[in-house]
PDB file of C-alpha atoms in Angstrom:
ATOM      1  CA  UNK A   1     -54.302  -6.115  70.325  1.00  0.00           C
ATOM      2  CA  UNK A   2     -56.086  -7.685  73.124  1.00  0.00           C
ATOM      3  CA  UNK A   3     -58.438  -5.700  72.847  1.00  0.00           C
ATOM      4  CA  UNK A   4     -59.549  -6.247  69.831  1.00  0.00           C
ATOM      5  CA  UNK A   5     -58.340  -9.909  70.352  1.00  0.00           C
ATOM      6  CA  UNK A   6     -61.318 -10.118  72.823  1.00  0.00           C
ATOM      7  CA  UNK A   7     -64.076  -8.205  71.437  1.00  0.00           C
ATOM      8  CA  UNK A   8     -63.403 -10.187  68.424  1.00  0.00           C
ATOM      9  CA  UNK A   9     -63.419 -13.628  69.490  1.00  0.00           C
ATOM     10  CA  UNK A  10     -66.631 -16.013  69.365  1.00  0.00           C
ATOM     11  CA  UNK A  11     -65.677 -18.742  71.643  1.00  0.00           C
ATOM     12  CA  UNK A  12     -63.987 -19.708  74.742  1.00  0.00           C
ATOM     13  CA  UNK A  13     -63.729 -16.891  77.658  1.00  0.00           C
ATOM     14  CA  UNK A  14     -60.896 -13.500  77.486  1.00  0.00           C
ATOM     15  CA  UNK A  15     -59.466 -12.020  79.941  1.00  0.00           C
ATOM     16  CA  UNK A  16     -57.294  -8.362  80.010  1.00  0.00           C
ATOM     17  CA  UNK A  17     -54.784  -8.359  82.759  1.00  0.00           C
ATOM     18  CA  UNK A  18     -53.415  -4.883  83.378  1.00  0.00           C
ATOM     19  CA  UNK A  19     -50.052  -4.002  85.429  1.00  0.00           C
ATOM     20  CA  UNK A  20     -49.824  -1.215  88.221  1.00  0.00           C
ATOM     21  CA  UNK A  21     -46.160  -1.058  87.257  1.00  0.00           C
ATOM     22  CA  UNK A  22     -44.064   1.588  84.986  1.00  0.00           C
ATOM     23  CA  UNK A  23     -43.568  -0.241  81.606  1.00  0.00           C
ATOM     24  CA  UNK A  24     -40.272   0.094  79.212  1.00  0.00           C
ATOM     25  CA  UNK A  25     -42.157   0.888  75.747  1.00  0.00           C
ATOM     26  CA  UNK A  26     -40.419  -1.338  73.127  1.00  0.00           C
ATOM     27  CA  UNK A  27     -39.584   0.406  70.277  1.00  0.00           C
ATOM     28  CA  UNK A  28     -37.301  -1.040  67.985  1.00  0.00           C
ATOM     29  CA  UNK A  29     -40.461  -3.138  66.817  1.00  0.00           C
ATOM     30  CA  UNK A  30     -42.794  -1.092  64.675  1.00  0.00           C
ATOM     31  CA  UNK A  31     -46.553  -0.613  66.526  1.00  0.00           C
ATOM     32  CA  UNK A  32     -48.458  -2.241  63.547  1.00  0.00           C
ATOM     33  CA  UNK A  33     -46.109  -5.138  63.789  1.00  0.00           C
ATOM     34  CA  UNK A  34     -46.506  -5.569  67.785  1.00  0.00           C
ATOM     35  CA  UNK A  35     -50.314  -5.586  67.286  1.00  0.00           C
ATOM     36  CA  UNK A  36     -50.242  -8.559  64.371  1.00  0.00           C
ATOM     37  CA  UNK A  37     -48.181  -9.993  66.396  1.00  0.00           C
ATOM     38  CA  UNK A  38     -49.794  -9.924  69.359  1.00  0.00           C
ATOM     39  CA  UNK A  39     -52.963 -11.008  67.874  1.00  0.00           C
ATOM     40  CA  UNK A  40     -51.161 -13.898  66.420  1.00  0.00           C
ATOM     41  CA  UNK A  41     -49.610 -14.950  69.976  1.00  0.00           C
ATOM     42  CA  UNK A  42     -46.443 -14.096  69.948  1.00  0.00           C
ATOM     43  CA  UNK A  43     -43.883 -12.604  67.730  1.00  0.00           C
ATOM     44  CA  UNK A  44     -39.774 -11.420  67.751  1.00  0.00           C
ATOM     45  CA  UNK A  45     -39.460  -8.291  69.966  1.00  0.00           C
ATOM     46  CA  UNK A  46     -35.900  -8.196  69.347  1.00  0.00           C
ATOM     47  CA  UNK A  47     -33.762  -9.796  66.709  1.00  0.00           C
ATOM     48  CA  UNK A  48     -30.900 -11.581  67.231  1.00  0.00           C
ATOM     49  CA  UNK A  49     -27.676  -9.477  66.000  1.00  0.00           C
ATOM     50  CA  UNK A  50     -25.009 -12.751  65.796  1.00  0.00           C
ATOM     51  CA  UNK A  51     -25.844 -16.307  64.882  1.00  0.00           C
ATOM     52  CA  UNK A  52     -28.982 -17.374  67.001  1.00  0.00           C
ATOM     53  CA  UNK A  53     -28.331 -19.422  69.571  1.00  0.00           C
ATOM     54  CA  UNK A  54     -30.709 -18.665  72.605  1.00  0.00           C
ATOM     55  CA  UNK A  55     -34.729 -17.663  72.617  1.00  0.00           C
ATOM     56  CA  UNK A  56     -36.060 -15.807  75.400  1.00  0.00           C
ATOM     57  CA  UNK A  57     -39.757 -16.103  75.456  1.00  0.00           C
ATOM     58  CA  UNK A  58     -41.371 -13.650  77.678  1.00  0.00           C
ATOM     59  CA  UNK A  59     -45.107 -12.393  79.088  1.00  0.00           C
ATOM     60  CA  UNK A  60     -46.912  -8.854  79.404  1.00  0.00           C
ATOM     61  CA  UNK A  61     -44.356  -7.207  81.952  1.00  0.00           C
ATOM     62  CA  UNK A  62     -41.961  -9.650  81.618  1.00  0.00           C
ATOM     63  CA  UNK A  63     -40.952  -8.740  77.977  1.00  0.00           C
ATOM     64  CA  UNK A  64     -39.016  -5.106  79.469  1.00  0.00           C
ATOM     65  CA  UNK A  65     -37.021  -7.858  81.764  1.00  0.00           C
ATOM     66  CA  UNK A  66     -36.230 -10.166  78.692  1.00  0.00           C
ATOM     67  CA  UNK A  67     -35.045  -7.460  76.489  1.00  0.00           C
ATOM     68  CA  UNK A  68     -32.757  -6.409  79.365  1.00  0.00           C
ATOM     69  CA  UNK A  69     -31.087  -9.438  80.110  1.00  0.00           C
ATOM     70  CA  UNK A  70     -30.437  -9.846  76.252  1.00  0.00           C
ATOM     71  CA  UNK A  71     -28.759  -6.406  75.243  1.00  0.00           C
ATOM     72  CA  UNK A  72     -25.518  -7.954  76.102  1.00  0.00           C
ATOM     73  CA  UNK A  73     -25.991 -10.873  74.468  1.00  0.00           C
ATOM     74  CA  UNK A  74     -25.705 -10.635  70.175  1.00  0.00           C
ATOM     75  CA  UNK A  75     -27.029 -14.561  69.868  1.00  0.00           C
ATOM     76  CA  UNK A  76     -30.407 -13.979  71.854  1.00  0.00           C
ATOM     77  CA  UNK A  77     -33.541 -13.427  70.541  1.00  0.00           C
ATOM     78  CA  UNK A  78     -36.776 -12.565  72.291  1.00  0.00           C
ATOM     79  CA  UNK A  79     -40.014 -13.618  71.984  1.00  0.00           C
ATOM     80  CA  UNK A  80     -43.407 -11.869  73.480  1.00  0.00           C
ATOM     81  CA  UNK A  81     -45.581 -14.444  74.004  1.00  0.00           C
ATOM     82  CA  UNK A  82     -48.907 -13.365  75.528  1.00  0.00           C
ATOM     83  CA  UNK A  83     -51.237 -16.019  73.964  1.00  0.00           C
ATOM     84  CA  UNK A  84     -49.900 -19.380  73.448  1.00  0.00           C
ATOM     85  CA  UNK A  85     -53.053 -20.682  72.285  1.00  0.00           C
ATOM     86  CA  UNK A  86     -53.355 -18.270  69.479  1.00  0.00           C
ATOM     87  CA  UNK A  87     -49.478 -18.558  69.091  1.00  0.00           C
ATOM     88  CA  UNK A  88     -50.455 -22.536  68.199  1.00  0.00           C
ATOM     89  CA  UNK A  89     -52.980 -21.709  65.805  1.00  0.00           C
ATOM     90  CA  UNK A  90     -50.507 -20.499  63.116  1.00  0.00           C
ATOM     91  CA  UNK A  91     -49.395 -21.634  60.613  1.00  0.00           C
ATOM     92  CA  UNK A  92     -46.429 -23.695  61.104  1.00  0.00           C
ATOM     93  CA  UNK A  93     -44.197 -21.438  58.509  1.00  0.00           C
ATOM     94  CA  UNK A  94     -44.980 -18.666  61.272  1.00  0.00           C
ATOM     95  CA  UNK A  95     -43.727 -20.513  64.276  1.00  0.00           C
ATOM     96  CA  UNK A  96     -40.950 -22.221  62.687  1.00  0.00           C
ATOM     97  CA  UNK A  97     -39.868 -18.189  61.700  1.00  0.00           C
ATOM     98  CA  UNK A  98     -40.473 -16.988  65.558  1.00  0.00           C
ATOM     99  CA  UNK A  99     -39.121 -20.477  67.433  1.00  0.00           C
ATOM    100  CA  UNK A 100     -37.057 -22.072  65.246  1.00  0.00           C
ATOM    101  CA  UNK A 101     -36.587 -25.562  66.186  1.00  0.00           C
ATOM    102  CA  UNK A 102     -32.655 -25.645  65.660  1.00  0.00           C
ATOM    103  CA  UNK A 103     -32.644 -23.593  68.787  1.00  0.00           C
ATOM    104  CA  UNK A 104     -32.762 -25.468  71.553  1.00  0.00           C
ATOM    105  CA  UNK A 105     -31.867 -23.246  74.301  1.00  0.00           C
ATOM    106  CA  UNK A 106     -34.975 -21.736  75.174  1.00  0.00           C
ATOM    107  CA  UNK A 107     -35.306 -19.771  78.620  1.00  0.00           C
ATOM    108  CA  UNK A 108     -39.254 -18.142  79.426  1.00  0.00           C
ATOM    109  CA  UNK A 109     -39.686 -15.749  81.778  1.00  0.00           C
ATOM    110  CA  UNK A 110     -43.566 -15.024  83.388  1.00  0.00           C
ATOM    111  CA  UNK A 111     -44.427 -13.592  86.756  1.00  0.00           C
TER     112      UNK A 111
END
């Protein structure tokens, strides 16, 4: 996705940032629906399993951490996030369905 992200895009400068380190592969989210989400910012790389009552918004390497710390916890949900600019550029509807705004307790995790 960020690949095509940046061979796509007509303004403004892109940048691919690669990790030395051994990766967790994620999954339980389906590949086509990692790269539209990716390309659209961010999207839910694991769904809450109880009521929703914490967001964990996470980068690039950072995700395999996130998804850690929430396997014990039903209420969590977390987030990849590796473009918050193009994650502000949709449509409301689609952030209000990744961050909802009842949700207040939001932790992010980035190296």
């Amino acid at each position: 996705a960020a690949y095509i992200s940046s061979v796509t895009r007509k303004e403004g400068h892109s940048a691919l940032i690669f990790s030395r380190q051994n990766l967790d592969q994620n999954n339980d989210v389906d590949f086509m629906a990692r790269r539209e989400g990716a390309l659209k910012g961010g999207y839910v790389a694991k769904k809450e399993t109880a009521d929703l009552d914490l967001i964990i918004l996470a980068t690039g390497s950072e995700v395999q951490h996130a998804l850690k710390a929430a396997a014990d916890m039903p209420g969590a949900r977390v987030v990849s996030m590796p473009c918050m600019e193009a994650f502000e550029r949709q449509s409301d509807e689609y952030k209000e369905e990744v961050l909802p705004s009842s949700v207040t307790k939001r932790v992010a995790m980035e190296a």
